[in-house]
Amino acid sequence: MGPAGKASPAESGCAPVFWRLGPSASATVHAFDGPLARQHACPRMDASDTPPCILVADDDDGNRELLERLLGTRSFRVMLAPDGEVALHLAQSPAVDLVLLDQMMPGLTGTQVLQRLRAMGNDVPVIMLTAVGVASEIAEALRLGADDYVTKPFSPTVLLARVERRLRPRPALRKPDTPAPQLPFRTELRAEGAPGAFTSFLGRLLRGKRGAESTDPVEELPLGTVLSRRYRLKSMAGSGAFGVVYCAQHMDLEQDVAVKVLRRDAAPVEQGVSSLETFRREAVRACRVRHPNAVRVSDFGVTEGRRPYLVMDLLHGESLEDRILRNPLPARTAALIISDLLSALAAAHDQGVIHHDVKASNVFLHVEHGVEVPKLIDFGAGGDVGSGPPGMVVGTASHMAPERFLGAISDPRSDVYAAGVTLYDAVVGALPYAGQTYEELQRMHEAGGYCSASFLRTDLSPEWDVVLARLMALDPAQRPLAREAAELVRRLG
């Protein structure tokens, strides 16, 4: 294998001198002086007396030296192996706490070393560290018992975090305060009808980053107001920075609906487009999407004060974000929810509509006739397939595909990326990239690598990592379209 190469400051988050911080002489063990070295200079000691010992198996001298220096910055003891046979021999030592294993080596490949270790009952943690990033190779390594898989060139910060994580006892997943009903998704489910659930959802409309509070609800239109001689406002359900949402009644049909009205203090013009026109475009896009898993927008109008409004289905339940905040979802439930979400996105893409803001808070778990049905909501940030980049980047940075940071034209695969982030969030309870700004997330994308879902949840099979890697591929050409992605995710359930 060729050298891993030195990371740029953007990749490492450190100055280049980071790579020159070598370990002390006593921290490194050169264990390949003989054909099969019998002496191990990392004797097993009490954990309080000595740092962990890491075996680095790589046939490239530059890679071994680079990893030796990197691990030394954390005072790890290091054993080095130049080929697969030496690696297999040294990995059996009780002194070794973790193995960094290259794939293409003389003698035995990394996969062969891994396979033989597991066949012998050796459960030493193994992180595959290789330039082979093909999905089938990753899946095979994970199937054979690898604990993690890192591709070169790697981010030193990410690699150290993964090593340290593997060396710690794995914490149990947090449990909910009250037992959740153990019902399969889409079976009969008693609707609790908790007051405020709908308010909780609508109060999150148009939110940005998770946990950001919406503006305090302010009654902007008097209750009892009748819009377009059809919709009587009954109560205010919530508000965001852009709109205020009311529970209303369609007077002719005697049916409850949700009405979202542009806030009085919303900017009248943005990037040369009026807020009224922005609202109208949202209505047009949403009306073009007809799918059981997408919220239905049925009408658009303007109040007497020239403020636009949308009329939508009234939903009962909670957002996916609310559900995740209590506890990560069972794997089957998450797979079924996100596969339905992707099916709705496929229907939108068929109509030339891109959502641009797929995330957990924009997926509502609507309870209808005792059955829970996911609904994709809020097309306010949407665009048309193939349209040029907007005057400014819209959407939520943590779920935004890398190409969107660069002003790429609207592409359906950017929604697939966001759906992958949402799926990861649903089963892990955290986002794959923890950056808070566009700049931080761009650096993380450039560095590459996130903690695999199966590492954080041992009940997830390696197939989960393979599917998530496809959905969140940094290159949009490597991602499936929404309909194929829906099928891939559905098979996980």
Short mmCIF file of C-alpha atoms in Angstrom, two decimals:
data_model
loop_
_atom_site.label_atom_id
_atom_site.label_comp_id
_atom_site.label_asym_id
_atom_site.label_seq_id
_atom_site.Cartn_x
_atom_site.Cartn_y
_atom_site.Cartn_z
CA MET A 1 0.00 0.00 0.00
CA GLY A 2 1.15 3.55 -0.63
CA PRO A 3 1.83 5.93 2.25
CA ALA A 4 -1.19 7.33 3.99
CA GLY A 5 0.22 10.81 3.53
CA LYS A 6 0.28 13.70 5.91
CA ALA A 7 -3.00 15.37 6.72
CA SER A 8 -3.57 19.00 6.02
CA PRO A 9 -4.38 21.41 8.84
CA ALA A 10 -8.01 21.29 7.73
CA GLU A 11 -8.07 17.52 8.13
CA SER A 12 -6.34 17.31 11.44
CA GLY A 13 -7.65 20.45 13.03
CA CYS A 14 -4.05 21.10 14.12
CA ALA A 15 -0.96 22.77 12.76
CA PRO A 16 1.28 20.53 10.62
CA VAL A 17 3.76 20.28 13.53
CA PHE A 18 1.18 17.92 15.06
CA TRP A 19 2.77 15.13 13.05
CA ARG A 20 6.21 15.82 14.46
CA LEU A 21 5.22 15.23 18.06
CA GLY A 22 6.85 11.83 18.39
CA PRO A 23 6.62 9.44 21.32
CA SER A 24 9.31 8.97 23.88
CA ALA A 25 11.78 6.21 23.12
CA SER A 26 10.35 3.98 25.83
CA ALA A 27 6.85 4.21 24.39
CA THR A 28 7.66 2.45 21.13
CA VAL A 29 8.31 -1.23 20.60
CA HIS A 30 9.94 -2.37 17.35
CA ALA A 31 8.68 -5.91 17.28
CA PHE A 32 9.79 -7.03 13.84
CA ASP A 33 13.56 -7.42 14.23
CA GLY A 34 13.26 -11.14 13.53
CA PRO A 35 11.11 -13.15 11.12
CA LEU A 36 8.65 -13.97 13.89
CA ALA A 37 9.73 -12.07 16.95
CA ARG A 38 9.31 -14.06 20.17
CA GLN A 39 10.02 -11.22 22.56
CA HIS A 40 7.31 -8.69 23.31
CA ALA A 41 8.41 -5.49 24.98
CA CYS A 42 4.82 -4.60 25.97
CA PRO A 43 4.40 -6.87 29.02
CA ARG A 44 0.94 -7.04 30.53
CA MET A 45 0.82 -4.81 33.59
CA ASP A 46 -1.87 -3.42 35.80
CA ALA A 47 -3.98 -0.88 33.89
CA SER A 48 -3.06 1.81 36.37
CA ASP A 49 0.67 1.32 35.72
CA THR A 50 0.96 1.52 31.96
CA PRO A 51 -0.85 2.95 28.92
CA PRO A 52 -2.49 0.65 26.38
CA CYS A 53 -0.39 -1.15 23.79
CA ILE A 54 -1.37 -0.75 20.12
CA LEU A 55 -0.19 -3.13 17.39
CA VAL A 56 0.28 -1.36 14.04
CA ALA A 57 0.38 -3.80 11.11
CA ASP A 58 1.30 -2.16 7.81
CA ASP A 59 3.86 -3.08 5.14
CA ASP A 60 4.70 0.56 4.31
CA ASP A 61 7.52 2.08 6.35
CA GLY A 62 6.08 5.59 6.04
CA ASN A 63 2.68 4.49 7.30
CA ARG A 64 4.15 2.71 10.30
CA GLU A 65 6.27 5.72 11.22
CA LEU A 66 3.35 8.11 10.82
CA LEU A 67 1.06 5.98 13.01
CA GLU A 68 3.83 5.44 15.55
CA ARG A 69 4.24 9.20 15.96
CA LEU A 70 0.51 9.85 16.05
CA LEU A 71 -0.18 7.24 18.72
CA GLY A 72 2.78 8.51 20.70
CA THR A 73 1.09 11.87 21.12
CA ARG A 74 -1.34 10.08 23.44
CA SER A 75 1.45 8.12 25.16
CA PHE A 76 0.25 4.79 23.76
CA ARG A 77 2.84 2.04 23.62
CA VAL A 78 3.28 0.84 20.03
CA MET A 79 4.21 -2.52 18.50
CA LEU A 80 5.02 -2.61 14.77
CA ALA A 81 4.52 -5.43 12.28
CA PRO A 82 5.65 -5.19 8.61
CA ASP A 83 3.58 -8.10 7.23
CA GLY A 84 0.59 -10.30 7.93
CA GLU A 85 2.45 -13.25 9.44
CA VAL A 86 4.19 -11.10 12.04
CA ALA A 87 0.93 -9.31 12.73
CA LEU A 88 -0.93 -12.58 13.37
CA HIS A 89 1.80 -13.74 15.74
CA LEU A 90 2.01 -10.49 17.73
CA ALA A 91 -1.76 -10.01 17.91
CA GLN A 92 -2.03 -13.19 19.97
CA SER A 93 0.00 -11.65 22.76
CA PRO A 94 -2.04 -10.73 25.84
CA ALA A 95 -0.01 -7.52 25.89
CA VAL A 96 -1.85 -6.15 22.85
CA ASP A 97 -4.91 -4.02 23.61
CA LEU A 98 -5.86 -3.07 20.04
CA VAL A 99 -4.75 -3.77 16.45
CA LEU A 100 -4.60 -1.29 13.57
CA LEU A 101 -4.60 -3.61 10.58
CA ASP A 102 -3.79 -2.79 6.96
CA GLN A 103 -5.45 -4.89 4.27
CA MET A 104 -2.83 -5.39 1.53
CA MET A 105 0.27 -6.90 3.15
CA PRO A 106 2.72 -9.64 2.12
CA GLY A 107 2.38 -13.06 3.68
CA LEU A 108 -1.20 -12.70 4.89
CA THR A 109 -3.69 -10.00 4.00
CA GLY A 110 -5.40 -8.02 6.73
CA THR A 111 -8.62 -9.93 6.09
CA GLN A 112 -6.82 -13.27 6.50
CA VAL A 113 -5.20 -12.11 9.75
CA LEU A 114 -8.58 -10.99 11.06
CA GLN A 115 -10.27 -14.21 10.03
CA ARG A 116 -7.63 -16.39 11.73
CA LEU A 117 -7.70 -14.31 14.92
CA ARG A 118 -11.45 -14.69 15.24
CA ALA A 119 -11.29 -18.40 14.37
CA MET A 120 -8.90 -18.81 17.31
CA GLY A 121 -11.36 -17.10 19.60
CA ASN A 122 -9.18 -13.98 19.93
CA ASP A 123 -11.45 -10.96 20.49
CA VAL A 124 -8.79 -8.26 20.58
CA PRO A 125 -10.29 -5.07 19.10
CA VAL A 126 -9.32 -4.68 15.42
CA ILE A 127 -9.64 -1.49 13.39
CA MET A 128 -9.05 -2.01 9.69
CA LEU A 129 -6.95 0.91 8.39
CA THR A 130 -6.70 0.70 4.63
CA ALA A 131 -7.10 2.55 1.36
CA VAL A 132 -9.63 -0.05 0.18
CA GLY A 133 -12.92 1.78 0.60
CA VAL A 134 -15.18 -0.43 -1.53
CA ALA A 135 -18.49 -1.12 0.21
CA SER A 136 -18.25 -4.89 -0.33
CA GLU A 137 -14.78 -4.99 1.26
CA ILE A 138 -15.98 -2.99 4.24
CA ALA A 139 -18.99 -5.26 4.70
CA GLU A 140 -16.80 -8.38 4.49
CA ALA A 141 -14.35 -7.06 7.11
CA LEU A 142 -17.18 -6.18 9.48
CA ARG A 143 -18.78 -9.58 8.90
CA LEU A 144 -15.52 -11.31 9.80
CA GLY A 145 -15.33 -9.46 13.10
CA ALA A 146 -13.57 -6.13 12.56
CA ASP A 147 -14.63 -3.61 15.16
CA ASP A 148 -14.25 -0.59 12.91
CA TYR A 149 -13.05 0.40 9.44
CA VAL A 150 -11.08 3.55 8.58
CA THR A 151 -10.03 4.45 5.04
CA LYS A 152 -6.87 6.28 4.02
CA PRO A 153 -6.16 9.12 3.90
CA PHE A 154 -7.55 9.43 7.40
CA SER A 155 -8.21 12.26 9.79
CA PRO A 156 -5.79 11.92 12.73
CA THR A 157 -8.36 13.40 15.09
CA VAL A 158 -10.99 10.89 14.01
CA LEU A 159 -8.59 7.93 14.16
CA LEU A 160 -7.44 8.80 17.69
CA ALA A 161 -11.04 9.20 18.78
CA ARG A 162 -11.91 5.78 17.39
CA VAL A 163 -8.90 4.14 19.02
CA GLU A 164 -9.68 5.69 22.37
CA ARG A 165 -13.32 4.75 22.04
CA ARG A 166 -12.43 1.13 21.34
CA LEU A 167 -10.18 1.00 24.37
CA ARG A 168 -12.98 2.11 26.70
CA PRO A 169 -15.73 -0.19 27.98
CA ARG A 170 -18.74 0.31 25.77
CA PRO A 171 -21.55 2.04 27.66
CA ALA A 172 -25.01 0.57 27.53
CA LEU A 173 -27.58 2.49 25.58
CA ARG A 174 -29.57 4.79 27.81
CA LYS A 175 -33.01 3.55 28.63
CA PRO A 176 -36.16 5.62 28.55
CA ASP A 177 -37.58 6.78 31.86
CA THR A 178 -40.77 4.88 31.14
CA PRO A 179 -40.93 1.63 29.15
CA ALA A 180 -41.95 2.21 25.55
CA PRO A 181 -44.67 -0.06 24.21
CA GLN A 182 -43.04 -3.02 22.50
CA LEU A 183 -45.20 -2.88 19.39
CA PRO A 184 -43.99 -3.43 15.85
CA PHE A 185 -44.21 -0.36 13.69
CA ARG A 186 -47.55 0.18 11.96
CA THR A 187 -49.46 -2.28 14.12
CA GLU A 188 -52.43 -1.15 16.15
CA LEU A 189 -51.35 1.68 18.41
CA ARG A 190 -53.54 3.42 20.93
CA ALA A 191 -53.64 7.13 20.20
CA GLU A 192 -53.00 8.94 23.44
CA GLY A 193 -54.23 12.26 22.04
CA ALA A 194 -52.01 14.13 24.48
CA PRO A 195 -52.84 17.82 24.46
CA GLY A 196 -49.94 19.87 23.25
CA ALA A 197 -48.44 17.17 21.04
CA PHE A 198 -49.62 18.99 17.95
CA THR A 199 -48.48 22.27 19.47
CA SER A 200 -45.05 20.76 20.11
CA PHE A 201 -44.79 19.81 16.43
CA LEU A 202 -46.01 23.08 15.01
CA GLY A 203 -43.85 25.06 17.38
CA ARG A 204 -40.89 23.36 15.72
CA LEU A 205 -41.86 24.34 12.18
CA LEU A 206 -39.02 26.12 10.41
CA ARG A 207 -36.52 25.39 13.18
CA GLY A 208 -32.87 25.24 12.36
CA LYS A 209 -30.38 23.28 14.47
CA ARG A 210 -31.68 20.72 16.92
CA GLY A 211 -32.72 22.13 20.22
CA ALA A 212 -32.98 25.70 18.98
CA GLU A 213 -36.06 27.24 20.51
CA SER A 214 -38.61 28.85 18.28
CA THR A 215 -39.73 32.35 19.00
CA ASP A 216 -42.34 32.71 21.71
CA PRO A 217 -45.84 32.29 20.29
CA VAL A 218 -47.44 35.66 19.73
CA GLU A 219 -51.08 35.83 18.73
CA GLU A 220 -50.97 37.75 15.47
CA LEU A 221 -54.48 37.19 14.16
CA PRO A 222 -57.48 37.31 16.52
CA LEU A 223 -59.01 33.91 17.15
CA GLY A 224 -62.28 33.66 15.32
CA THR A 225 -60.87 35.40 12.25
CA VAL A 226 -62.27 33.90 9.04
CA LEU A 227 -59.86 33.60 6.11
CA SER A 228 -61.22 33.57 2.56
CA ARG A 229 -64.70 32.96 3.96
CA ARG A 230 -63.73 29.35 4.62
CA TYR A 231 -61.24 28.91 7.47
CA ARG A 232 -62.10 30.01 11.01
CA LEU A 233 -59.08 30.24 13.35
CA LYS A 234 -59.78 28.27 16.54
CA SER A 235 -56.49 28.30 18.46
CA MET A 236 -52.85 29.10 17.94
CA ALA A 237 -50.73 25.97 17.86
CA GLY A 238 -47.23 27.40 17.63
CA SER A 239 -44.85 29.68 15.80
CA GLY A 240 -41.42 29.81 14.24
CA ALA A 241 -39.18 32.56 12.95
CA PHE A 242 -41.11 32.65 9.68
CA GLY A 243 -44.69 31.53 10.31
CA VAL A 244 -47.46 31.23 12.88
CA VAL A 245 -49.62 28.11 12.82
CA TYR A 246 -53.26 27.92 13.85
CA CYS A 247 -55.73 25.11 14.32
CA ALA A 248 -58.69 26.10 12.17
CA GLN A 249 -61.96 24.73 10.89
CA HIS A 250 -63.01 24.50 7.27
CA MET A 251 -66.47 26.01 7.69
CA ASP A 252 -68.06 24.37 4.65
CA LEU A 253 -66.68 20.88 5.24
CA GLU A 254 -66.70 21.11 9.07
CA GLN A 255 -63.20 19.66 9.08
CA ASP A 256 -60.23 20.72 11.21
CA VAL A 257 -57.14 21.86 9.32
CA ALA A 258 -53.82 23.55 10.06
CA VAL A 259 -53.25 27.07 8.74
CA LYS A 260 -49.73 28.51 8.58
CA VAL A 261 -49.64 32.30 8.24
CA LEU A 262 -46.58 34.39 7.42
CA ARG A 263 -45.44 36.32 10.50
CA ARG A 264 -46.07 40.03 10.48
CA ASP A 265 -42.40 40.76 11.21
CA ALA A 266 -41.02 38.40 8.54
CA ALA A 267 -38.73 40.09 6.04
CA PRO A 268 -40.88 41.28 3.12
CA VAL A 269 -38.12 40.76 0.57
CA GLU A 270 -35.29 38.19 0.63
CA GLN A 271 -32.71 37.87 -2.16
CA GLY A 272 -35.04 39.85 -4.40
CA VAL A 273 -38.01 37.51 -3.85
CA SER A 274 -40.98 38.64 -1.75
CA SER A 275 -42.07 36.54 1.23
CA LEU A 276 -45.48 36.21 -0.38
CA GLU A 277 -43.87 34.67 -3.44
CA THR A 278 -41.74 32.38 -1.25
CA PHE A 279 -44.87 31.18 0.54
CA ARG A 280 -46.68 30.67 -2.75
CA ARG A 281 -43.80 28.61 -4.11
CA GLU A 282 -43.89 26.41 -0.99
CA ALA A 283 -47.61 25.83 -1.59
CA VAL A 284 -47.08 24.99 -5.25
CA ARG A 285 -44.25 22.54 -4.50
CA ALA A 286 -46.10 20.83 -1.67
CA CYS A 287 -49.27 20.50 -3.74
CA ARG A 288 -47.29 18.75 -6.47
CA VAL A 289 -46.26 16.02 -4.01
CA ARG A 290 -48.99 13.45 -3.49
CA HIS A 291 -47.86 10.61 -1.28
CA PRO A 292 -49.23 8.94 1.89
CA ASN A 293 -46.03 9.91 3.71
CA ALA A 294 -46.00 13.59 2.77
CA VAL A 295 -48.15 16.24 4.43
CA ARG A 296 -50.89 17.45 2.09
CA VAL A 297 -51.16 21.17 1.36
CA SER A 298 -54.67 21.84 0.14
CA ASP A 299 -54.95 25.61 -0.27
CA PHE A 300 -53.11 28.92 -0.46
CA GLY A 301 -54.44 32.40 0.15
CA VAL A 302 -53.77 35.92 1.34
CA THR A 303 -55.31 37.62 4.38
CA GLU A 304 -56.93 41.03 4.22
CA GLY A 305 -53.63 42.42 5.52
CA ARG A 306 -51.80 40.89 2.50
CA ARG A 307 -50.18 38.13 4.53
CA PRO A 308 -50.01 34.77 2.75
CA TYR A 309 -51.10 31.52 4.36
CA LEU A 310 -51.05 27.78 3.64
CA VAL A 311 -53.74 25.25 4.55
CA MET A 312 -52.48 21.78 5.47
CA ASP A 313 -53.68 18.54 6.99
CA LEU A 314 -54.01 18.66 10.75
CA LEU A 315 -51.58 16.11 12.23
CA HIS A 316 -51.71 14.44 15.64
CA GLY A 317 -48.73 12.84 17.33
CA GLU A 318 -45.13 14.01 17.65
CA SER A 319 -42.09 14.75 15.53
CA LEU A 320 -39.39 12.18 14.94
CA GLU A 321 -37.03 14.57 16.69
CA ASP A 322 -39.14 14.42 19.87
CA ARG A 323 -39.06 10.63 19.71
CA ILE A 324 -35.28 10.49 19.25
CA LEU A 325 -34.64 12.95 22.07
CA ARG A 326 -36.25 10.47 24.47
CA ASN A 327 -34.25 7.50 23.24
CA PRO A 328 -32.79 6.08 20.00
CA LEU A 329 -35.32 4.05 18.06
CA PRO A 330 -35.41 0.27 17.68
CA ALA A 331 -33.59 -0.64 14.48
CA ARG A 332 -36.68 -2.03 12.72
CA THR A 333 -38.79 1.01 13.59
CA ALA A 334 -36.12 3.42 12.35
CA ALA A 335 -35.70 1.50 9.10
CA LEU A 336 -39.43 1.53 8.39
CA ILE A 337 -39.81 5.23 9.17
CA ILE A 338 -36.89 6.32 7.00
CA SER A 339 -37.82 3.99 4.14
CA ASP A 340 -41.27 5.64 4.12
CA LEU A 341 -39.57 9.04 4.23
CA LEU A 342 -37.43 8.10 1.22
CA SER A 343 -40.51 6.88 -0.64
CA ALA A 344 -42.10 10.31 -0.10
CA LEU A 345 -38.90 11.95 -1.33
CA ALA A 346 -38.95 9.74 -4.43
CA ALA A 347 -42.49 10.96 -5.16
CA ALA A 348 -41.34 14.56 -4.70
CA HIS A 349 -38.34 14.04 -6.97
CA ASP A 350 -40.62 12.52 -9.62
CA GLN A 351 -42.46 15.85 -9.61
CA GLY A 352 -39.20 17.80 -9.89
CA VAL A 353 -39.28 18.94 -6.23
CA ILE A 354 -36.31 18.78 -3.86
CA HIS A 355 -37.01 19.23 -0.15
CA HIS A 356 -33.61 20.70 0.86
CA ASP A 357 -34.29 20.39 4.62
CA VAL A 358 -34.82 16.72 5.47
CA LYS A 359 -34.23 16.16 9.19
CA ALA A 360 -35.94 14.57 12.19
CA SER A 361 -37.91 17.69 13.12
CA ASN A 362 -39.41 17.72 9.61
CA VAL A 363 -40.71 14.17 9.92
CA PHE A 364 -43.95 13.95 11.87
CA LEU A 365 -45.20 10.66 13.32
CA HIS A 366 -48.90 11.13 12.71
CA VAL A 367 -51.35 8.80 14.47
CA GLU A 368 -54.35 8.09 12.30
CA HIS A 369 -57.00 5.49 13.17
CA GLY A 370 -54.62 3.95 15.68
CA VAL A 371 -51.79 3.57 13.15
CA GLU A 372 -48.59 5.63 13.17
CA VAL A 373 -47.74 7.07 9.76
CA PRO A 374 -44.58 9.14 9.11
CA LYS A 375 -45.24 12.41 7.28
CA LEU A 376 -42.63 14.57 5.55
CA ILE A 377 -43.44 18.21 6.23
CA ASP A 378 -42.25 21.74 5.45
CA PHE A 379 -41.21 22.30 1.83
CA GLY A 380 -40.37 25.93 2.61
CA ALA A 381 -36.67 25.48 1.81
CA GLY A 382 -37.39 23.40 -1.28
CA GLY A 383 -36.20 23.88 -4.82
CA ASP A 384 -36.68 22.46 -8.28
CA VAL A 385 -34.55 19.66 -9.71
CA GLY A 386 -31.73 21.07 -11.83
CA SER A 387 -32.24 24.67 -10.74
CA GLY A 388 -29.22 26.83 -10.08
CA PRO A 389 -27.97 27.49 -6.55
CA PRO A 390 -30.13 29.94 -4.57
CA GLY A 391 -28.85 33.36 -3.58
CA MET A 392 -27.98 31.87 -0.23
CA VAL A 393 -27.63 28.33 1.07
CA VAL A 394 -30.87 27.18 2.70
CA GLY A 395 -31.42 24.21 4.94
CA THR A 396 -29.88 22.81 8.12
CA ALA A 397 -26.09 22.63 8.03
CA SER A 398 -25.76 19.35 9.97
CA HIS A 399 -27.87 17.51 7.36
CA MET A 400 -26.58 19.31 4.29
CA ALA A 401 -24.79 17.30 1.61
CA PRO A 402 -21.17 18.39 0.99
CA GLU A 403 -21.87 19.55 -2.57
CA ARG A 404 -24.48 22.00 -1.32
CA PHE A 405 -21.80 23.89 0.62
CA LEU A 406 -20.15 24.48 -2.74
CA GLY A 407 -23.25 25.91 -4.42
CA ALA A 408 -24.05 22.90 -6.62
CA ILE A 409 -27.28 22.84 -8.58
CA SER A 410 -30.27 21.17 -6.94
CA ASP A 411 -29.94 17.40 -7.11
CA PRO A 412 -32.26 14.74 -5.59
CA ARG A 413 -29.27 12.95 -4.08
CA SER A 414 -28.76 15.80 -1.61
CA ASP A 415 -32.09 14.77 -0.03
CA VAL A 416 -30.86 11.16 0.10
CA TYR A 417 -27.77 12.31 2.02
CA ALA A 418 -29.96 14.16 4.54
CA ALA A 419 -32.18 11.08 4.91
CA GLY A 420 -29.05 9.05 5.69
CA VAL A 421 -28.07 11.53 8.41
CA THR A 422 -31.61 11.28 9.80
CA LEU A 423 -31.45 7.47 9.82
CA TYR A 424 -28.10 7.57 11.65
CA ASP A 425 -29.60 10.04 14.11
CA ALA A 426 -32.64 7.81 14.68
CA VAL A 427 -30.65 4.71 15.68
CA VAL A 428 -27.68 6.35 17.39
CA GLY A 429 -29.30 9.40 18.98
CA ALA A 430 -26.56 11.68 17.65
CA LEU A 431 -25.46 13.17 14.35
CA PRO A 432 -22.53 11.65 12.39
CA TYR A 433 -20.74 15.01 12.10
CA ALA A 434 -20.83 17.20 15.19
CA GLY A 435 -19.96 20.54 13.59
CA GLN A 436 -22.14 23.54 14.36
CA THR A 437 -21.24 25.79 11.42
CA TYR A 438 -20.89 25.40 7.67
CA GLU A 439 -17.12 25.85 7.99
CA GLU A 440 -16.73 23.18 10.68
CA LEU A 441 -18.84 20.70 8.75
CA GLN A 442 -16.92 21.34 5.54
CA ARG A 443 -13.66 20.56 7.37
CA MET A 444 -15.15 17.35 8.76
CA HIS A 445 -16.34 16.29 5.31
CA GLU A 446 -12.87 16.93 3.90
CA ALA A 447 -11.25 14.94 6.70
CA GLY A 448 -13.72 12.10 6.20
CA GLY A 449 -14.88 9.48 8.63
CA TYR A 450 -17.55 9.24 11.31
CA CYS A 451 -18.13 6.69 14.02
CA SER A 452 -19.89 3.65 12.57
CA ALA A 453 -23.43 3.06 13.83
CA SER A 454 -22.73 -0.60 14.62
CA PHE A 455 -19.90 0.47 16.91
CA LEU A 456 -22.25 2.64 18.94
CA ARG A 457 -25.02 0.01 18.86
CA THR A 458 -23.97 -3.60 18.97
CA ASP A 459 -27.41 -4.83 17.91
CA LEU A 460 -26.94 -3.31 14.44
CA SER A 461 -25.58 -5.61 11.74
CA PRO A 462 -22.69 -4.62 9.43
CA GLU A 463 -25.26 -4.08 6.67
CA TRP A 464 -26.38 -0.96 8.52
CA ASP A 465 -22.94 0.57 8.12
CA VAL A 466 -22.85 -0.33 4.43
CA VAL A 467 -26.25 1.23 3.71
CA LEU A 468 -25.49 4.35 5.75
CA ALA A 469 -22.18 4.72 3.93
CA ARG A 470 -24.00 4.65 0.59
CA LEU A 471 -26.64 7.16 1.64
CA MET A 472 -24.06 9.53 3.17
CA ALA A 473 -21.39 9.12 0.48
CA LEU A 474 -19.50 12.40 0.09
CA ASP A 475 -19.61 12.00 -3.69
CA PRO A 476 -23.24 12.39 -4.82
CA ALA A 477 -22.62 10.05 -7.75
CA GLN A 478 -22.03 7.24 -5.23
CA ARG A 479 -25.43 7.72 -3.57
CA PRO A 480 -28.54 5.85 -4.73
CA LEU A 481 -31.62 7.74 -5.83
CA ALA A 482 -34.44 7.96 -3.29
CA ARG A 483 -36.48 5.01 -4.56
CA GLU A 484 -33.50 2.64 -4.50
CA ALA A 485 -32.45 4.04 -1.12
CA ALA A 486 -35.93 3.35 0.26
CA GLU A 487 -35.64 -0.30 -0.72
CA LEU A 488 -32.12 -0.60 0.76
CA VAL A 489 -33.29 0.83 4.08
CA ARG A 490 -36.47 -1.22 4.13
CA ARG A 491 -34.41 -4.41 3.88
CA LEU A 492 -32.64 -3.43 7.11
CA GLY A 493 -35.93 -3.74 8.94
#
